Coordinates of C-alpha atoms in Angstrom, one line a residue:
Chain A
X24 CA 119.9 71.2 115.8
X25 CA 119.2 70.0 112.2
X26 CA 118.6 72.2 109.2
X27 CA 114.8 71.6 109.2
X28 CA 114.5 72.7 112.9
X29 CA 116.5 75.8 112.2
X30 CA 114.3 76.6 109.2
X31 CA 111.1 76.0 111.1
X32 CA 112.2 78.4 113.9
X33 CA 113.5 81.0 111.4
X34 CA 110.1 81.0 109.5
X35 CA 108.3 81.3 112.9
X36 CA 110.5 84.3 113.8
X37 CA 109.7 85.8 110.3
X38 CA 106.0 85.7 111.2
X39 CA 104.8 82.8 109.2
X40 CA 102.3 80.4 110.7
X41 CA 103.1 76.7 110.2
X42 CA 100.6 76.3 107.4
X43 CA 102.4 79.0 105.5
X44 CA 105.9 77.5 105.6
X45 CA 105.6 75.4 102.5
X46 CA 104.3 78.4 100.5
X47 CA 107.2 80.5 101.6
X48 CA 109.5 77.6 100.4
X49 CA 107.7 77.8 97.0
X50 CA 108.0 81.5 96.9
X51 CA 111.8 81.3 97.3
X52 CA 111.9 78.6 94.6
X53 CA 109.8 80.9 92.2
X54 CA 112.2 83.8 92.8
X55 CA 115.1 81.5 91.8
X56 CA 113.2 80.6 88.6
X57 CA 112.1 84.0 87.5
X58 CA 115.6 85.4 88.1
X59 CA 117.3 82.6 86.2
X60 CA 119.3 81.6 89.2
X61 CA 120.5 78.1 90.1
X62 CA 119.0 76.0 92.9
X63 CA 122.1 76.6 95.1
X64 CA 121.3 80.3 95.2
X65 CA 118.2 79.6 97.2
X66 CA 119.0 80.5 100.8
X67 CA 117.2 77.3 102.1
X68 CA 118.9 75.0 99.6
X69 CA 120.1 71.8 101.3
X70 CA 123.7 72.6 100.2
X71 CA 123.5 75.7 102.4
X72 CA 125.0 74.9 105.8
X73 CA 123.3 77.6 107.8
X74 CA 124.6 77.6 111.4
X75 CA 121.7 79.0 113.3
X76 CA 118.3 80.7 113.1
X77 CA 119.8 84.2 113.0
X78 CA 122.2 83.3 110.2
X79 CA 119.4 81.8 108.1
X80 CA 117.2 84.8 108.6
X81 CA 120.1 87.0 107.5
X82 CA 120.6 84.9 104.4
X83 CA 116.9 85.0 103.5
X84 CA 116.8 88.8 104.1
X85 CA 119.9 89.3 101.9
X86 CA 118.4 87.1 99.1
X87 CA 115.1 89.0 99.1
X88 CA 116.8 92.4 99.2
X89 CA 118.7 91.4 96.1
X90 CA 116.1 89.6 94.1
X91 CA 112.6 90.6 95.3
X92 CA 112.8 94.3 95.9
X93 CA 111.6 96.4 92.9
X94 CA 114.2 99.0 93.7
X95 CA 116.7 96.2 93.5
X96 CA 116.7 96.1 89.7
X97 CA 120.4 96.2 89.1
X98 CA 122.3 95.8 85.9
X99 CA 124.2 92.9 87.3
X100 CA 121.1 90.9 88.0
X101 CA 119.0 89.2 85.4
X102 CA 115.6 91.0 85.1
X103 CA 112.6 88.9 86.2
X104 CA 111.0 86.8 83.5
X105 CA 107.6 85.5 84.5
X106 CA 105.5 82.9 82.9
X107 CA 101.8 82.2 83.6
X108 CA 103.0 79.3 85.9
X109 CA 105.2 81.6 87.9
X110 CA 102.5 84.2 88.3
X111 CA 100.0 81.5 89.5
X112 CA 102.4 80.3 92.1
X113 CA 103.0 83.8 93.4
X114 CA 99.3 84.4 93.4
X115 CA 98.7 81.2 95.4
X116 CA 101.4 82.4 97.9
X117 CA 99.8 85.8 98.4
X118 CA 96.3 84.2 98.8
X119 CA 97.4 81.7 101.4
X120 CA 99.7 84.2 103.3
X121 CA 97.2 86.8 104.6
Chain B
X18 CA 98.1 89.5 100.8
X19 CA 95.4 89.5 98.1
X20 CA 92.0 89.4 99.7
X21 CA 90.2 92.3 101.4
X22 CA 90.7 92.5 105.2
X23 CA 87.9 93.8 107.4
X24 CA 87.7 95.0 111.0
X25 CA 87.5 92.4 113.7
X26 CA 86.2 94.7 116.4
X27 CA 83.7 97.5 117.0
X28 CA 85.9 99.6 119.3
X29 CA 89.5 100.7 118.9
X30 CA 91.7 102.8 121.1
X31 CA 93.3 104.3 118.1
X32 CA 93.7 104.0 114.3
X33 CA 97.1 104.5 112.7
X34 CA 96.9 106.5 109.5
X35 CA 99.9 106.2 107.3
X36 CA 100.8 106.8 103.7
X37 CA 103.2 108.5 101.5
X38 CA 101.3 109.1 98.3
X39 CA 98.1 111.1 97.8
X40 CA 96.1 108.4 96.0
X41 CA 96.8 105.8 98.7
X42 CA 96.1 108.2 101.5
X43 CA 92.8 109.3 100.0
X44 CA 91.6 105.8 99.4
X45 CA 92.6 104.7 103.0
X46 CA 90.9 107.7 104.6
X47 CA 87.8 107.0 102.5
X48 CA 87.8 103.5 103.8
X49 CA 88.2 104.7 107.4
X50 CA 85.3 107.1 106.9
X51 CA 83.2 104.2 105.7
X52 CA 84.2 102.1 108.7
X53 CA 83.1 104.8 111.1
X54 CA 79.9 105.9 109.4
X55 CA 78.6 102.7 107.7
X56 CA 80.0 99.9 109.9
X57 CA 79.4 101.5 113.3
X58 CA 83.0 101.2 114.4
X59 CA 84.1 103.5 117.2
X60 CA 87.6 104.9 117.3
X61 CA 88.9 106.9 120.3
X62 CA 92.0 108.5 118.6
X63 CA 92.9 109.1 115.0
X64 CA 96.6 109.1 114.9
X65 CA 98.2 110.7 111.8
X66 CA 101.6 108.9 111.5
X67 CA 103.4 111.2 109.0
X68 CA 106.9 112.0 108.2
X69 CA 108.9 115.0 107.4
X70 CA 109.6 113.9 103.8
X71 CA 108.9 116.8 101.4
X72 CA 106.1 116.2 98.9
X73 CA 107.5 115.8 95.3
X74 CA 106.5 118.7 93.0
X75 CA 107.1 117.1 89.6
X76 CA 106.7 113.8 87.8
X77 CA 109.7 111.8 87.1
X78 CA 109.3 109.0 84.6
X79 CA 110.1 105.5 85.7
X80 CA 109.5 106.0 89.4
X81 CA 106.0 105.3 90.4
X82 CA 106.5 106.8 93.9
X83 CA 107.2 110.2 92.4
X84 CA 104.0 111.2 90.7
X85 CA 103.3 114.8 91.7
X86 CA 100.6 115.1 94.4
X87 CA 98.0 117.7 93.3
X88 CA 97.3 118.4 97.0
X89 CA 100.8 119.9 97.2
X90 CA 99.7 122.8 95.0
X91 CA 96.6 123.4 97.1
X92 CA 98.6 123.6 100.3
X93 CA 101.3 125.8 98.7
X94 CA 98.7 128.2 97.2
X95 CA 97.1 128.6 100.7
X96 CA 100.4 129.2 102.4
X97 CA 101.4 131.8 99.7
X98 CA 98.1 133.5 100.0
X99 CA 98.6 133.8 103.8
X100 CA 102.1 135.1 103.3
X101 CA 101.4 137.6 100.6
X102 CA 97.8 138.7 101.6
X103 CA 96.5 138.2 98.1
X104 CA 94.9 135.1 96.5
X105 CA 97.3 132.6 94.9
X106 CA 95.7 129.8 92.9
X107 CA 97.0 126.2 92.9
X108 CA 97.2 126.4 89.1
X109 CA 99.6 129.4 89.3
X110 CA 101.8 127.6 91.7
X111 CA 101.9 124.6 89.5
X112 CA 102.7 126.7 86.4
X113 CA 105.5 128.4 88.3
X114 CA 107.1 125.1 89.3
X115 CA 106.8 123.7 85.8
X116 CA 108.7 126.7 84.5
X117 CA 111.6 126.3 86.9
X118 CA 114.9 125.0 85.6
X119 CA 115.6 122.0 87.7
X120 CA 119.3 121.0 88.1
X121 CA 118.8 118.1 90.4
X122 CA 117.9 114.5 89.3
X123 CA 116.9 112.5 92.3
X124 CA 113.3 113.0 93.3
X125 CA 114.0 114.0 96.9
X126 CA 116.6 116.5 95.7
X127 CA 114.1 118.0 93.3
X128 CA 111.8 118.8 96.2
X129 CA 114.7 120.4 98.1
X130 CA 115.7 122.5 95.1
X131 CA 112.2 123.7 94.3
X132 CA 111.5 124.4 98.0
X133 CA 114.6 126.5 98.1
X134 CA 113.5 128.8 95.2
X135 CA 113.0 132.4 96.2
X136 CA 109.3 132.3 95.4
X137 CA 108.8 129.9 98.3
X138 CA 111.0 131.7 100.8
X139 CA 109.5 131.7 104.3
X140 CA 107.0 129.1 103.2
X141 CA 107.2 125.7 105.0
X142 CA 107.3 123.1 102.2
X143 CA 104.4 120.6 102.6
X144 CA 105.4 117.2 104.0
X145 CA 103.9 113.8 104.0
X146 CA 102.3 114.7 107.4
X147 CA 100.6 117.7 105.8
X148 CA 99.3 115.5 103.1
X149 CA 97.5 113.1 105.5
X150 CA 96.2 116.0 107.7
X151 CA 94.9 117.8 104.6
X152 CA 93.0 114.7 103.3
X153 CA 91.5 114.2 106.8
X154 CA 90.5 117.9 106.9
X155 CA 88.6 117.5 103.6
X156 CA 86.4 114.7 105.0
X157 CA 83.7 115.9 107.4
X158 CA 83.4 112.4 108.9
X159 CA 86.5 113.2 110.9
X160 CA 85.4 116.6 112.2
X161 CA 84.3 115.3 115.5
X162 CA 87.2 112.9 115.9
X163 CA 90.2 113.5 118.2
X164 CA 93.2 113.8 115.9
X165 CA 96.8 113.2 117.1
X166 CA 99.5 114.2 114.6
X167 CA 102.9 112.5 114.8
X168 CA 105.5 114.1 112.6
X169 CA 108.4 111.7 112.4
X170 CA 111.8 113.2 111.6
X171 CA 113.9 111.7 108.8
X172 CA 116.7 109.4 109.7
X173 CA 120.0 111.1 110.8
X174 CA 121.5 110.3 107.4
X175 CA 118.6 112.2 105.7
X176 CA 116.7 109.2 104.5
X177 CA 112.9 109.4 104.9
X178 CA 111.4 107.8 108.0
X179 CA 110.0 104.3 107.2
X180 CA 107.0 102.6 108.8
X181 CA 109.0 101.1 111.7
X182 CA 110.6 104.5 112.6
X183 CA 107.2 106.2 112.4
X184 CA 105.4 103.6 114.6
X185 CA 108.3 103.7 117.2
X186 CA 108.1 107.5 117.2
X187 CA 104.3 107.4 117.7
X188 CA 104.7 105.0 120.6
X189 CA 107.4 107.1 122.2
X190 CA 105.2 110.2 122.1
X191 CA 101.9 108.6 123.0
X192 CA 102.7 105.6 125.2
X193 CA 99.5 106.2 127.2
X194 CA 97.4 105.1 124.2
X195 CA 99.2 101.8 123.7
X196 CA 98.3 100.3 127.1
X197 CA 97.9 96.6 127.8
X198 CA 94.9 95.2 125.9
X199 CA 94.5 98.3 123.7
X200 CA 93.1 97.6 120.3
X201 CA 94.9 99.4 117.5
X202 CA 93.6 99.6 113.9
X203 CA 95.7 100.1 110.9
X204 CA 94.4 101.1 107.5
X205 CA 96.3 99.7 104.5
X206 CA 95.6 98.0 101.2
X207 CA 96.7 94.7 99.7
X208 CA 99.4 93.5 99.3
X209 CA 100.7 95.7 102.2
X210 CA 98.5 94.6 105.1
X211 CA 100.8 91.9 106.3
X212 CA 103.8 94.2 106.2
X213 CA 102.0 97.0 108.1
X214 CA 100.8 94.6 110.8
X215 CA 104.2 92.9 111.2
X216 CA 106.0 96.2 111.6
X217 CA 103.4 97.3 114.2
X218 CA 103.6 94.1 116.1
X219 CA 107.4 94.3 116.3
X220 CA 107.5 97.9 117.3
X221 CA 104.6 98.2 119.8
X222 CA 104.2 96.3 123.1
X223 CA 103.3 92.7 122.6
X224 CA 100.2 93.1 124.8
X225 CA 98.6 95.5 122.4
X226 CA 96.3 94.0 119.8
X227 CA 96.9 95.0 116.2
X228 CA 94.1 94.7 113.6
X229 CA 94.6 95.8 110.0
X230 CA 92.1 96.4 107.2
X231 CA 92.7 96.9 103.5
X232 CA 91.2 96.6 100.1
X233 CA 91.9 93.5 98.2
X234 CA 93.6 93.1 94.8
X235 CA 91.2 93.1 91.9
X236 CA 90.9 89.7 90.1
X237 CA 90.7 89.2 86.4
X238 CA 93.5 91.5 85.3
X239 CA 95.7 91.3 82.2
X240 CA 98.9 89.3 82.3
X241 CA 101.0 92.5 82.5
X242 CA 98.9 93.8 85.4
X243 CA 99.1 90.5 87.3
X244 CA 102.9 90.5 86.7
X245 CA 103.1 94.0 88.2
X246 CA 101.0 92.9 91.2
X247 CA 103.4 90.0 91.7
X248 CA 106.3 92.4 91.6
X249 CA 104.7 94.7 94.2
X250 CA 103.8 91.7 96.4
X251 CA 107.3 90.4 96.4
X252 CA 108.6 93.8 97.1
X253 CA 106.3 94.1 100.0
X254 CA 107.4 90.7 101.3
X255 CA 111.0 91.7 101.1
X256 CA 110.3 95.0 102.9
X257 CA 108.4 93.1 105.6
X258 CA 111.4 90.9 106.3
X259 CA 113.9 93.8 106.0
X260 CA 111.9 96.0 108.4
X261 CA 111.5 93.1 110.9
X262 CA 115.1 92.0 110.7
X263 CA 116.7 94.1 113.4
X264 CA 113.8 93.5 115.8
X265 CA 113.9 89.8 115.1
X266 CA 117.6 89.7 116.0
X267 CA 116.8 91.6 119.2
X268 CA 114.0 89.2 120.0
X269 CA 116.3 86.2 119.6
X270 CA 118.9 87.8 121.8
X271 CA 116.3 88.8 124.4
X272 CA 114.9 85.4 124.6
X273 CA 118.4 84.3 125.4
X274 CA 118.1 81.6 122.8
X275 CA 121.5 82.1 121.4
X276 CA 123.6 79.6 123.2
X277 CA 120.8 77.1 123.6
X278 CA 117.7 76.5 121.4
X279 CA 118.6 78.8 118.5
X280 CA 122.3 77.8 118.3
X281 CA 123.6 74.4 117.3

């Protein structure tokens, strides 16, 4: 099974409808940006050789727990720095994903 | 996760009322009252899905969850009045607590320490469940409604029950309500409706229909307020996935997909 298929099934298990998939991709990209991370930190980056659906969901969960939770503000993680562009992207995600 | 969500049906077998902070509970119960009185929605059972978490008595800066809940002083004053046989006012209780020397730092520990003070001996410290029940009691709309209280215990390690644990516990105690085809309403607010619905879907039978309503996020806010909304929204998304994670793994296993479709 290729990476795209694994990602599709993982997003489906996470409760996203097909039309929401690309917005979740964008959300992960935005978190990478506002946290000052590199593209390779994104759990769905092409360099990530995720083995199966369960593993990918685990990676996404770990990433969000570390970088998206408010309670996850830790001294070893760069605080989020948001621009108008980032905020608009997040707002678009939260409008599309009901 | 931004726009208001309204009811899809006119009849529900039950509504699940949850919430950990007074403001949120008041606003959700007000919304539920409006749905019943103004929108003609009929609800068979009002289920209070509370938890044993003790209400925080003091404000602690920097933690938005820990604002003191004024209703705490009302409930305590009533319980002290019943214990002592003389009227105790909420303001007196508040003043007493504010004058206590608190050694603890963590919010949950502060509640434990204050509750253990000799002035409150033999008083059951108000919990999240008491908060929801009290707010319901204050609204006459709910007088004629059948109320079912579910008081979910903390996790064995002492952590407060989360939404998933609370819903699982409600189902275990009231499985006769969650029958095939039952329509269950949840009251929430944005950006949390998706999280609430997802957690309910994963912890209730799949043949139960879940509907969630919630107020939308106000538009036209300042940059800082929008930034805060984004942070709360992302937090909610992360929690949604975290809360679903165990169940998703179970689902994958139960579908027997490991070894075929879901494995390489």
